[in-house]
PDB file of C-alpha atoms in Angstrom:
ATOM      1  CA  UNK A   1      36.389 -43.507   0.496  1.00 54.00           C
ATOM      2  CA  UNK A   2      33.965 -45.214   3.055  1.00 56.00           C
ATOM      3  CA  UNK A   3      34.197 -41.514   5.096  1.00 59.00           C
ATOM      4  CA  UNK A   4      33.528 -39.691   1.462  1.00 54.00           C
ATOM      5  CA  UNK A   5      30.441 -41.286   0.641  1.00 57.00           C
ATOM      6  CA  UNK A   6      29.332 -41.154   4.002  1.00 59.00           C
ATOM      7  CA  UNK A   7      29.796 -37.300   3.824  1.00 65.00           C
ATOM      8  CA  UNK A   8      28.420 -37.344   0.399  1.00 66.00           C
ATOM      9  CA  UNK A   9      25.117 -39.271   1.570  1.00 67.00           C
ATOM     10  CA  UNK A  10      24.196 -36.807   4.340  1.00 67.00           C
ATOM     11  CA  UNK A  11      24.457 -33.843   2.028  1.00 75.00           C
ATOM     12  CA  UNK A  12      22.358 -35.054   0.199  1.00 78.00           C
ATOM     13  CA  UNK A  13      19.896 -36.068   2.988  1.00 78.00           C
ATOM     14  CA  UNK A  14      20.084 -32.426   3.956  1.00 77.00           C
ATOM     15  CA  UNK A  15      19.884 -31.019   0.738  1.00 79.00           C
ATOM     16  CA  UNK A  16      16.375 -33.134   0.234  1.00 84.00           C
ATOM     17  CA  UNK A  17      15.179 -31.700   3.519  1.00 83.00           C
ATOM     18  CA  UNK A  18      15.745 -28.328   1.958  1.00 84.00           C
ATOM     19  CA  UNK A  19      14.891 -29.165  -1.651  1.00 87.00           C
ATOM     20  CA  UNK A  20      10.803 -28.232  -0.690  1.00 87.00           C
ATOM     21  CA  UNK A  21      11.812 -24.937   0.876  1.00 88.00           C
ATOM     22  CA  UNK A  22      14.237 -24.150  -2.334  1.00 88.00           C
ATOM     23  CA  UNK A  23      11.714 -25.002  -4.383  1.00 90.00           C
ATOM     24  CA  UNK A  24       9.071 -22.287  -3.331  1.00 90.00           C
ATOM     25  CA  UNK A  25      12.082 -19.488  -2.439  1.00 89.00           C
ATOM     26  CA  UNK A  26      12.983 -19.600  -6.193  1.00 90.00           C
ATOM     27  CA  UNK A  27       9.275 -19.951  -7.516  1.00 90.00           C
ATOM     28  CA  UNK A  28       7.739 -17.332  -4.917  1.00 87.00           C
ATOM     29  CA  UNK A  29      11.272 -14.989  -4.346  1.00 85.00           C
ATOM     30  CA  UNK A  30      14.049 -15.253  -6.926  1.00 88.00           C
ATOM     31  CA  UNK A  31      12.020 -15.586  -9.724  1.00 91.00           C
ATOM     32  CA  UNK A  32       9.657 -12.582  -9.425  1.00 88.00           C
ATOM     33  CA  UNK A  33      12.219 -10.519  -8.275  1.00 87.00           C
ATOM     34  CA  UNK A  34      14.369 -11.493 -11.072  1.00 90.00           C
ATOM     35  CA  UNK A  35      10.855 -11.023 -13.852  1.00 91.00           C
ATOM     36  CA  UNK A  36      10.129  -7.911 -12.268  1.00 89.00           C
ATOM     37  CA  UNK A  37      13.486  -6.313 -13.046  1.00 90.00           C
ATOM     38  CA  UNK A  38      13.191  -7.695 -16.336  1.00 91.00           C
ATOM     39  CA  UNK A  39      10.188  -6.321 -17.129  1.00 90.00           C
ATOM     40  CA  UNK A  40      10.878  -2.631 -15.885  1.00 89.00           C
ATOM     41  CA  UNK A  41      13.040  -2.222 -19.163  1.00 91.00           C
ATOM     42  CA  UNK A  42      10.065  -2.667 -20.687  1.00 90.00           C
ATOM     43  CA  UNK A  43       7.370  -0.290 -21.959  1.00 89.00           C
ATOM     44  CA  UNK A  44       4.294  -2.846 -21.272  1.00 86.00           C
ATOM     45  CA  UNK A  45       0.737  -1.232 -21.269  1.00 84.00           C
ATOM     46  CA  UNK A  46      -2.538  -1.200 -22.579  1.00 80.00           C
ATOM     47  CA  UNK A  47      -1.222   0.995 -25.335  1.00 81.00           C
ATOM     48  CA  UNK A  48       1.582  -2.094 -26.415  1.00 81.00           C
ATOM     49  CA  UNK A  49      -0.160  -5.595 -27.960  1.00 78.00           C
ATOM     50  CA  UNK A  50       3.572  -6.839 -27.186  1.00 83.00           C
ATOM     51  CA  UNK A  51       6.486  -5.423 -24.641  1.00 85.00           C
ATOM     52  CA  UNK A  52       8.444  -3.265 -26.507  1.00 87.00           C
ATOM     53  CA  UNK A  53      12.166  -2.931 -24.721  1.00 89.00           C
ATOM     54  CA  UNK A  54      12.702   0.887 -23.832  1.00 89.00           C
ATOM     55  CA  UNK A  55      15.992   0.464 -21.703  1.00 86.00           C
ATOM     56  CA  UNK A  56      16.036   2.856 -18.895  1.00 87.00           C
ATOM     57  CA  UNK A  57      13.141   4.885 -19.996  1.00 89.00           C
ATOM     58  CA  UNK A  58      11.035   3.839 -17.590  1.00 87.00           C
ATOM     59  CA  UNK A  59      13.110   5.154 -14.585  1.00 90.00           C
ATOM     60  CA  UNK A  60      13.604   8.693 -16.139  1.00 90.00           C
ATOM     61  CA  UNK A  61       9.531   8.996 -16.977  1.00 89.00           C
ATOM     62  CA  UNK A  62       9.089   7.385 -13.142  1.00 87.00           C
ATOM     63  CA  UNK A  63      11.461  10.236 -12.342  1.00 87.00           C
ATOM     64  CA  UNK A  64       9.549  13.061 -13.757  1.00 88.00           C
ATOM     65  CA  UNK A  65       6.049  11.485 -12.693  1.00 88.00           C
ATOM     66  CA  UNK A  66       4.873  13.993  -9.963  1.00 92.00           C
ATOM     67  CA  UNK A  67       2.951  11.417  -8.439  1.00 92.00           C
ATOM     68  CA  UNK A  68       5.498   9.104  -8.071  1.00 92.00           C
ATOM     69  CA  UNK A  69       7.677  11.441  -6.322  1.00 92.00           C
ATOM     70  CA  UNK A  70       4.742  13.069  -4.281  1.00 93.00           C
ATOM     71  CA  UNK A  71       4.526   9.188  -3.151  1.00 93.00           C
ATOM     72  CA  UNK A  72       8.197   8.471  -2.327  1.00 92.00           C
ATOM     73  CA  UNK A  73       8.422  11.839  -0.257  1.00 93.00           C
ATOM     74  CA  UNK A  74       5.615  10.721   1.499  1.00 94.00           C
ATOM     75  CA  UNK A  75       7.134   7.115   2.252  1.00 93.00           C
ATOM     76  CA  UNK A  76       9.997   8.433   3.350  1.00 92.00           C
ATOM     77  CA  UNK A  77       8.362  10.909   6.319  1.00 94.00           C
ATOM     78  CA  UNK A  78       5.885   7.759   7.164  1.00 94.00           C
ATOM     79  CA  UNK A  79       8.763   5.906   7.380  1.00 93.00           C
ATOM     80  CA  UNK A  80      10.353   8.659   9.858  1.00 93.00           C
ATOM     81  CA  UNK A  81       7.316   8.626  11.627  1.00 94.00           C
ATOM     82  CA  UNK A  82       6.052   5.309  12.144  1.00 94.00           C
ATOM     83  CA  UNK A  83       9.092   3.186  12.744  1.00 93.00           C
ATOM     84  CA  UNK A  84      10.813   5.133  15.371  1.00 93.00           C
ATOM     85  CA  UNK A  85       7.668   5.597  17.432  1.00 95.00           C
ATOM     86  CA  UNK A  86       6.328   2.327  16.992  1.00 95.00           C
ATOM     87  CA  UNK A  87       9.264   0.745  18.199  1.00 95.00           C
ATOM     88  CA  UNK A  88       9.732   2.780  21.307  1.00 94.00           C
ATOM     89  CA  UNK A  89       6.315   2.921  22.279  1.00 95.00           C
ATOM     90  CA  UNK A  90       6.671  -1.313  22.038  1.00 94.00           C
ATOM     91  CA  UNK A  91      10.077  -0.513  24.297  1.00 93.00           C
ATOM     92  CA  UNK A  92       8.048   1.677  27.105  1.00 91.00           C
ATOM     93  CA  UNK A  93       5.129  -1.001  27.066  1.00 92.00           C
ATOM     94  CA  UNK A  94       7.747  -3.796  27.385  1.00 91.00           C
ATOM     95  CA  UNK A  95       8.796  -2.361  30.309  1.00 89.00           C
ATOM     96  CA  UNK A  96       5.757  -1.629  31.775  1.00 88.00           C
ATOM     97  CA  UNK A  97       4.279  -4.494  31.552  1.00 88.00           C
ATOM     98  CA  UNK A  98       7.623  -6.713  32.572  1.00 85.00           C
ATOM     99  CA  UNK A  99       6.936  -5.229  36.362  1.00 77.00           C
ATOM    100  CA  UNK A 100       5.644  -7.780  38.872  1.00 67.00           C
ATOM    101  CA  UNK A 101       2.221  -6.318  39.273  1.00 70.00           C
ATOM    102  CA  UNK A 102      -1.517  -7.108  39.671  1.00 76.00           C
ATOM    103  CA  UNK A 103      -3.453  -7.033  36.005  1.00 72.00           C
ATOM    104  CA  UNK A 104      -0.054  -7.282  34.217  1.00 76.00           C
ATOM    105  CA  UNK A 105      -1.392 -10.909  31.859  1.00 79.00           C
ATOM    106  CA  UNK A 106      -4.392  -8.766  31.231  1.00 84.00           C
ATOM    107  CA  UNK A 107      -2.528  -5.518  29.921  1.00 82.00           C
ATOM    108  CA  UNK A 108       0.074  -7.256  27.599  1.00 84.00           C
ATOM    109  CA  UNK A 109      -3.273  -9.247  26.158  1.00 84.00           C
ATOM    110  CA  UNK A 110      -4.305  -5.563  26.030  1.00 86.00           C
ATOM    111  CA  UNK A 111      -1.322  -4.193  24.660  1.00 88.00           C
ATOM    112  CA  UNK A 112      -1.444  -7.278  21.969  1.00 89.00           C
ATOM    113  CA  UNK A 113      -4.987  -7.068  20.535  1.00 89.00           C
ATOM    114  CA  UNK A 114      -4.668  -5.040  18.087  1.00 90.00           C
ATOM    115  CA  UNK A 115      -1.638  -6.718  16.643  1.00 90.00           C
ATOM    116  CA  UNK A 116      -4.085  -9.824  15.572  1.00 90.00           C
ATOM    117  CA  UNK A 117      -6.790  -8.074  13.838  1.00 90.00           C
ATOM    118  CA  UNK A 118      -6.223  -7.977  10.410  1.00 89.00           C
ATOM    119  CA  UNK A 119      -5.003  -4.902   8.574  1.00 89.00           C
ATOM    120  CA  UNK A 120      -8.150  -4.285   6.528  1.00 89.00           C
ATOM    121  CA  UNK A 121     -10.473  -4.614   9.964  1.00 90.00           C
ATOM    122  CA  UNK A 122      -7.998  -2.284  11.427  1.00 91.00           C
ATOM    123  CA  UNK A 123      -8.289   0.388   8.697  1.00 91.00           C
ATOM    124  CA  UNK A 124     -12.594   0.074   8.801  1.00 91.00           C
ATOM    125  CA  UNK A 125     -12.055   0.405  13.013  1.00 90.00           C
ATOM    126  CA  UNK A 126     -10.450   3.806  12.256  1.00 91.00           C
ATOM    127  CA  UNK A 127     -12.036   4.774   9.631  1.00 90.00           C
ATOM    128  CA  UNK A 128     -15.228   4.820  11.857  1.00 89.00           C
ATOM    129  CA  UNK A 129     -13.387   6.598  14.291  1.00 89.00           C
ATOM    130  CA  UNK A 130     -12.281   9.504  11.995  1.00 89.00           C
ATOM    131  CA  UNK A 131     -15.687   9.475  10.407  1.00 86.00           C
ATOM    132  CA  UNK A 132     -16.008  13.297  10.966  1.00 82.00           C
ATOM    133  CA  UNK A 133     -19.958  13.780  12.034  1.00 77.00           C
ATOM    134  CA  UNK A 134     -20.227  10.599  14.873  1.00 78.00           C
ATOM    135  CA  UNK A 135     -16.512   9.298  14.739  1.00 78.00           C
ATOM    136  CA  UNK A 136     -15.002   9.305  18.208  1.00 84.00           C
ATOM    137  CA  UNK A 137     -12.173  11.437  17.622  1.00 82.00           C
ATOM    138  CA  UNK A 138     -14.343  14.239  16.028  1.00 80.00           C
ATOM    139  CA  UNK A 139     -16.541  13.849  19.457  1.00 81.00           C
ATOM    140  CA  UNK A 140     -13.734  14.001  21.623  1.00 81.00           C
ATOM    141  CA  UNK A 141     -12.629  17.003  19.713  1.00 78.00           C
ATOM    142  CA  UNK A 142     -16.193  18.493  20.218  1.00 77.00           C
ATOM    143  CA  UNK A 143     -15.868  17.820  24.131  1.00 78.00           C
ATOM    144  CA  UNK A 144     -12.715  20.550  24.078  1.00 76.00           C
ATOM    145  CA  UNK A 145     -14.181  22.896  21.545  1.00 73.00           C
ATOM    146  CA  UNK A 146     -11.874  22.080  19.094  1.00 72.00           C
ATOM    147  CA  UNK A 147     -14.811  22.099  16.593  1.00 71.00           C
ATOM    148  CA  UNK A 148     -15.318  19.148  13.420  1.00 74.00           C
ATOM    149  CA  UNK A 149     -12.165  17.906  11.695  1.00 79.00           C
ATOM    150  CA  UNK A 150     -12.231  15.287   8.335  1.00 83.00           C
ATOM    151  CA  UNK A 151      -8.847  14.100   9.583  1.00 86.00           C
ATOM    152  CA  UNK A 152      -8.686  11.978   6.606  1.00 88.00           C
ATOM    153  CA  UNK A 153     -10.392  13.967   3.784  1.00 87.00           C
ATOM    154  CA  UNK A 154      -7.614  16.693   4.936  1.00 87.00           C
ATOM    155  CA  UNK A 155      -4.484  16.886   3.030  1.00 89.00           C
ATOM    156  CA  UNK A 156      -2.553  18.223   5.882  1.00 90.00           C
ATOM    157  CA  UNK A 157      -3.906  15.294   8.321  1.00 90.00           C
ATOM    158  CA  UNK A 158      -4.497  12.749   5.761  1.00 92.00           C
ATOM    159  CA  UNK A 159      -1.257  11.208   6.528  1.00 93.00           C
ATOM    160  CA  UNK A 160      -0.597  11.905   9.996  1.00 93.00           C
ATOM    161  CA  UNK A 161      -3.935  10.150  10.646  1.00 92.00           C
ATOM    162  CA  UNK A 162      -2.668   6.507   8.252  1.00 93.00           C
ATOM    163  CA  UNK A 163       0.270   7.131  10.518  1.00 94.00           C
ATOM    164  CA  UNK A 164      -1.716   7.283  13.691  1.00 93.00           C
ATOM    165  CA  UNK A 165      -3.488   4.103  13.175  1.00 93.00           C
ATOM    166  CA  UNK A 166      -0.655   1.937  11.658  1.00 93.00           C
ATOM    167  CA  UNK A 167       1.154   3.038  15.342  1.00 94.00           C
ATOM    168  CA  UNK A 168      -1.530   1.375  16.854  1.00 94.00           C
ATOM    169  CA  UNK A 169      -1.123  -1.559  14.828  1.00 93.00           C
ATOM    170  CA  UNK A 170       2.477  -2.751  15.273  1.00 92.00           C
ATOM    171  CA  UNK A 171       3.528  -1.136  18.865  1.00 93.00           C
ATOM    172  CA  UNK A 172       2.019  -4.294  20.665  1.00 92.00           C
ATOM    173  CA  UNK A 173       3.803  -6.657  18.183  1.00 93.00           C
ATOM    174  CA  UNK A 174       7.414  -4.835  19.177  1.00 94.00           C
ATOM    175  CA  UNK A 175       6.299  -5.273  23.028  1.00 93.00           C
ATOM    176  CA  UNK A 176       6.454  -8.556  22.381  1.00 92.00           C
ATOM    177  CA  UNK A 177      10.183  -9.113  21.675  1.00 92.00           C
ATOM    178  CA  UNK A 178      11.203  -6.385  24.173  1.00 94.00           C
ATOM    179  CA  UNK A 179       9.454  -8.492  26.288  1.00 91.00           C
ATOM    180  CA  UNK A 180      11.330 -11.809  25.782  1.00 90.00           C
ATOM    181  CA  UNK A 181      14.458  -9.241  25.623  1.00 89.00           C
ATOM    182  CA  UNK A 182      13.443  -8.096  29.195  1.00 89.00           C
ATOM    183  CA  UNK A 183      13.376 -11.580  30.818  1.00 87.00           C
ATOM    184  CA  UNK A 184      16.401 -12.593  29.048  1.00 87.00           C
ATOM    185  CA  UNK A 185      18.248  -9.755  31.151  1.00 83.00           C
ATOM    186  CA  UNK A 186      20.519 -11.568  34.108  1.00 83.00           C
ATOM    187  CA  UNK A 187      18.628 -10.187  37.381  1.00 82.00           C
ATOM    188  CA  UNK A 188      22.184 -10.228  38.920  1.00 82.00           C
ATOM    189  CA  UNK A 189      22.773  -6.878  37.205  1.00 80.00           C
ATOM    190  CA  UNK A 190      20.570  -5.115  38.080  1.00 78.00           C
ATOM    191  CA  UNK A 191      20.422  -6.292  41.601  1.00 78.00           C
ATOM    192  CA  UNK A 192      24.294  -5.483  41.485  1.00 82.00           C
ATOM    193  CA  UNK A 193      23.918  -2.239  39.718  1.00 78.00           C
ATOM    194  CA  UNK A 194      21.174  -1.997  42.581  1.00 77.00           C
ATOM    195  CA  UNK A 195      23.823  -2.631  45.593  1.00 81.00           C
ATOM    196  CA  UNK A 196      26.350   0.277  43.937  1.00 75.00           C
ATOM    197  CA  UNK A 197      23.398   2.933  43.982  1.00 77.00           C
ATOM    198  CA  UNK A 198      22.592   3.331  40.774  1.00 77.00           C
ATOM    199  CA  UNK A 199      19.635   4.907  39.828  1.00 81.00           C
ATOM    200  CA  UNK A 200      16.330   3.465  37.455  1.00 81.00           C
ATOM    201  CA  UNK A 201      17.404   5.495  35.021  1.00 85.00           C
ATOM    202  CA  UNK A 202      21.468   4.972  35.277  1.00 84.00           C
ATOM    203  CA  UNK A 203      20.467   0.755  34.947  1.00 84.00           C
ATOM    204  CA  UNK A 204      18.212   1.965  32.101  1.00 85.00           C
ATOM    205  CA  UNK A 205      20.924   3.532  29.838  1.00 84.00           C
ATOM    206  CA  UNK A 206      24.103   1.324  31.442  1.00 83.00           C
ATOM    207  CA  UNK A 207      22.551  -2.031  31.369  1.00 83.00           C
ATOM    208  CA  UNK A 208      18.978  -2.104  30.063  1.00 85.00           C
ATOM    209  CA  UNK A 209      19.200  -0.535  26.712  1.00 86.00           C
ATOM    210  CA  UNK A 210      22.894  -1.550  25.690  1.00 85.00           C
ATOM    211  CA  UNK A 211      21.517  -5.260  26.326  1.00 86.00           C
ATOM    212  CA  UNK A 212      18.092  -4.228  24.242  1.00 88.00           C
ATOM    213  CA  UNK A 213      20.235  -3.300  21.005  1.00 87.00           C
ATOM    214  CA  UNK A 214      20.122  -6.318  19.026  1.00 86.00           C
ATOM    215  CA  UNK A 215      16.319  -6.361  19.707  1.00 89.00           C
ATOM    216  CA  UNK A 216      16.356  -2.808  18.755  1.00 89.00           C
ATOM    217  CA  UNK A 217      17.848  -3.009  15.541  1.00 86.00           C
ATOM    218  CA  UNK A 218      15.708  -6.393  14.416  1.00 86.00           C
ATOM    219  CA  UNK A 219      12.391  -3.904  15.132  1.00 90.00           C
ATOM    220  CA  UNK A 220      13.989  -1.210  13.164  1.00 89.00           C
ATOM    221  CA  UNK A 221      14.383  -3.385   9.979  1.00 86.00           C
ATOM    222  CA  UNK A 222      11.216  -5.081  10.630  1.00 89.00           C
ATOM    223  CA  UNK A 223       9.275  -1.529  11.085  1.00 91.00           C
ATOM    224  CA  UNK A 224      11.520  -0.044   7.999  1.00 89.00           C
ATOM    225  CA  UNK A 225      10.131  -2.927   6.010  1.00 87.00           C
ATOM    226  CA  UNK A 226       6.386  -3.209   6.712  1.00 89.00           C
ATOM    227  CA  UNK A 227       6.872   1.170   6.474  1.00 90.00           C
ATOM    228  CA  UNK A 228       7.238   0.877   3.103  1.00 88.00           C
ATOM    229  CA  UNK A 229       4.635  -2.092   2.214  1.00 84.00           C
ATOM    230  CA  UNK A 230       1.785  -0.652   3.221  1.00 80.00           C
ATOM    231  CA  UNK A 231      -1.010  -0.434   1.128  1.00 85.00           C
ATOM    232  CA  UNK A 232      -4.142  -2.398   2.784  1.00 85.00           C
ATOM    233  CA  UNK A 233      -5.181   0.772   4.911  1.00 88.00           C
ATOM    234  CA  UNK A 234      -4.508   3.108   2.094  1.00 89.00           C
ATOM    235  CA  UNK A 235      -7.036   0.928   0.376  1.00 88.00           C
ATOM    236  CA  UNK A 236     -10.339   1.163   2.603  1.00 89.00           C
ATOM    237  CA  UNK A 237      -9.222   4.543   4.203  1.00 90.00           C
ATOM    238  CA  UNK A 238      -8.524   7.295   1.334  1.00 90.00           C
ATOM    239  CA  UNK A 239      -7.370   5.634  -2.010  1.00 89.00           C
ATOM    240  CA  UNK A 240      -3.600   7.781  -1.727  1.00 87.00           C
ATOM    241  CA  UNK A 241      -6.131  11.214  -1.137  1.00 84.00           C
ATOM    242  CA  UNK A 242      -6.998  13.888  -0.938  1.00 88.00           C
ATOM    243  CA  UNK A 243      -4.573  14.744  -3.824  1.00 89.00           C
ATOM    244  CA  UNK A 244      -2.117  12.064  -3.062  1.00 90.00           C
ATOM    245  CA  UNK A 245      -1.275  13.245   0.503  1.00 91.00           C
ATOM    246  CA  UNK A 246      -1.411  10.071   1.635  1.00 91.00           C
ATOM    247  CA  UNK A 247      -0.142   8.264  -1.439  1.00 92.00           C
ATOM    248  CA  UNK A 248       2.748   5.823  -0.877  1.00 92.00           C
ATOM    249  CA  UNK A 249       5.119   3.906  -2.741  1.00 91.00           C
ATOM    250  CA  UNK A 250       3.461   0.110  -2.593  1.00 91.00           C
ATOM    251  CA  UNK A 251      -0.341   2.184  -3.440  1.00 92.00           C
ATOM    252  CA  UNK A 252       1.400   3.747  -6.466  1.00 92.00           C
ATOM    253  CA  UNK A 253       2.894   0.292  -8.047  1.00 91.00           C
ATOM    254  CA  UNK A 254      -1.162  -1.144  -6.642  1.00 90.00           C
ATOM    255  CA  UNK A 255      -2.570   1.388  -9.061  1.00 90.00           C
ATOM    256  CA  UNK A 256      -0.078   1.146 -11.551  1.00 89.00           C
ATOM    257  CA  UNK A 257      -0.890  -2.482 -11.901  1.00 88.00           C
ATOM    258  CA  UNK A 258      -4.554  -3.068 -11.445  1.00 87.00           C
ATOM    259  CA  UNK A 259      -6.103   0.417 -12.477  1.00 87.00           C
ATOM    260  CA  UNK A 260      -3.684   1.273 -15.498  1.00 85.00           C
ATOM    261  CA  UNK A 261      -2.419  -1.666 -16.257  1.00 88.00           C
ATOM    262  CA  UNK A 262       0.684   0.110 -16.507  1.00 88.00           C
ATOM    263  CA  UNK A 263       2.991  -3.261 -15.679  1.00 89.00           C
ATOM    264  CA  UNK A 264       6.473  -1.500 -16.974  1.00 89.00           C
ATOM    265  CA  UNK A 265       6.162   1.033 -14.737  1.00 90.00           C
ATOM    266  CA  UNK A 266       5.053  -0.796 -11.637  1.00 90.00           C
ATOM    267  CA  UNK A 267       7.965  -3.052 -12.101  1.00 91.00           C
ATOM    268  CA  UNK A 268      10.054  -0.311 -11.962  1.00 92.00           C
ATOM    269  CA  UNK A 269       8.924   1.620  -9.020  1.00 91.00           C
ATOM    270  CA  UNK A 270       9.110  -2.242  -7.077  1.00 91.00           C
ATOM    271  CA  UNK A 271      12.693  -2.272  -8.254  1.00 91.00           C
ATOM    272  CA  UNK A 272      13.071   1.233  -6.650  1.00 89.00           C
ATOM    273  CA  UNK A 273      11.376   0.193  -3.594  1.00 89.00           C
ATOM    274  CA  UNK A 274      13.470  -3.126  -3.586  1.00 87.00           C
ATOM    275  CA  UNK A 275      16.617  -0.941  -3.759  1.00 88.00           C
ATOM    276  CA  UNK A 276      15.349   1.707  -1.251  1.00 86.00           C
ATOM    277  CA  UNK A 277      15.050  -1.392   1.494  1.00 83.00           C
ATOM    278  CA  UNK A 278      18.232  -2.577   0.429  1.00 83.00           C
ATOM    279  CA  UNK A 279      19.880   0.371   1.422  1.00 84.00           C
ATOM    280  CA  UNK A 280      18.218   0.865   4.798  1.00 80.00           C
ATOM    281  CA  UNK A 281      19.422  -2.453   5.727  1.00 76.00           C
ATOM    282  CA  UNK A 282      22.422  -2.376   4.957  1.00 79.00           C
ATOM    283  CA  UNK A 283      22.677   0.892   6.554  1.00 77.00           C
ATOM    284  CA  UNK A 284      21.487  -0.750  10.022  1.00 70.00           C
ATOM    285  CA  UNK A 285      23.106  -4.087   9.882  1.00 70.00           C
ATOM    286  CA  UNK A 286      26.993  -2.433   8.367  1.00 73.00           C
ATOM    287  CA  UNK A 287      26.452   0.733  10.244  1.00 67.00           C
ATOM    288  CA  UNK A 288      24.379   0.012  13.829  1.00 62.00           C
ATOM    289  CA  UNK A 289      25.870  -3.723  13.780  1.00 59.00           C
ATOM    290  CA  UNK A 290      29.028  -2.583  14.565  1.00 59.00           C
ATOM    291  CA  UNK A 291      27.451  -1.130  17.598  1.00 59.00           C
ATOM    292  CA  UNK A 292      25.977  -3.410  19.161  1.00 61.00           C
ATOM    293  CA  UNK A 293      26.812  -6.588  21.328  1.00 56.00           C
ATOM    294  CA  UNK A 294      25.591  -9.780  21.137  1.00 52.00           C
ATOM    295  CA  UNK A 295      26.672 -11.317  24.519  1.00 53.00           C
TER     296      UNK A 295
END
């Protein structure tokens, strides 16, 4: 009995210690998630004094919204390519800057910078640069007679250029974990590897990358996840234009909420996007999990 209450006592110590962090997961977490759902079987508008339930009538007017799909199709290609890039460009600066050499502090502070300014300062930095009379990439485009380009007022650009800049943004914050992967690699391998002849690039695919997986696939979901919550740059940048070409899923349930008012149907496209990131990480940790190893 003595053993039990013991046992009983320091649960409950523990579950105190966690009580606080409960407290705001279900407040902050659990319970929007679980209100949102709720309310996207709900038609509530300005046109509606009270919600009136509409079942799954939401989803199928969602459906057949052009916008919204003109927004998930374009989520889905930032998503294809943003993450990939960002994440191996953070990879090849890992390894660039993991070399013993003079000025390497200085480039991963470099390499890092960006990563601390704020999204919003980001998107006015690049803004400036795509302004299309005096921005710097219309003047280096000037220097090889490529002539004036409004990268962002371009429909065929508009995204590429979001895409560009959010690149920028995150490669320096994957560096950083490649880098602690790096240093966490046993030297004796490679030195061995080293001693049997093997090349840069035979260490890089036989030793180096197998041991970079589980860093690999932790960037993937994090990059998957902030792919599909942007909406800061989309914001100060181009407002989803020209013609939603740069539209994207967290922008549509932004104007769905604050500019229409439309609160049934932004709780339904967040469901969609909830389920959408669902299924990408399940995807990497049932699928590429399998994959990888751990030790």
């Amino acid at each position: 009995m003595k053993e039990l209450g013991k046992n009983m006592k320091e649960n409950a110590t523990a579950w105190l210690f966690l009580l606080p962090s409960l407290i705001f997961l279900i407040m902050f977490t659990l319970y929007p998630m679980i209100k949102t759902l709720f309310t996207s079987f709900f038609q509530s508008d300005l046109s509606t004094a009270d919600p009136v339930y509409i079942g799954a009538d939401n989803f199928k007017m969602m459906w057949e919204d052009e916008v919204f799909r003109k927004a998930l199709i374009n989520n889905i290609w930032f998503a294809v390519g943003t993450v990939p890039t960002s994440v191996l460009i953070g990879m090849g600066l890992a390894m660039l800057v993991n070399r013993a050499m003079k000025g390497s502090s200085l480039a991963r502070t470099f390499f890092f910078y960006p990563v601390v300014i704020p999204m919003v300062t980001a998107a006015f930095i690049w803004l400036f640069f795509y302004t299309p009379e005096y921005g710097m990439v219309n003047s280096l485009f000037k220097m090889f007679g490529a002539g004036e380009m409004n990268l962002l007022g371009n429909s065929s650009t508009a995204l590429i250029a979001i895409m560009v800049m959010v690149i920028w943004k995150e490669a320096g914050f994957f560096m950083i974990f490649y880098l602690a992967a790096l240093q966490n690699i046993p030297k004796e391998l490679l030195e061995a590897s080293y001693m049997d002849g093997a090349s840069k690039w035979v260490q890089f695919r036989k030793i180096i990358f197998p041991l970079l997986m589980p860093t690999t696939l932790f960037s993937f979901i994090i990059a998957t996840t902030n792919a599909f919550k942007t909406v800061d740059q989309l914001v100060v940048m181009t407002q989803g234009g020209p013609n939603n070409a740069s539209n994207l899923l967290l922008y549509y349930i932004y104007e769905s909420t604050f500019r229409f008012m439309d609160y049934g149907k932004a709780s339904t496209a967040t469901v969609v996007v909830l389920v959408l990131m669902l299924m990408v990480a399940a995807i990497q940790f049932f699928g590429a999990d399998r994959k990888i190893h751990y030790s």
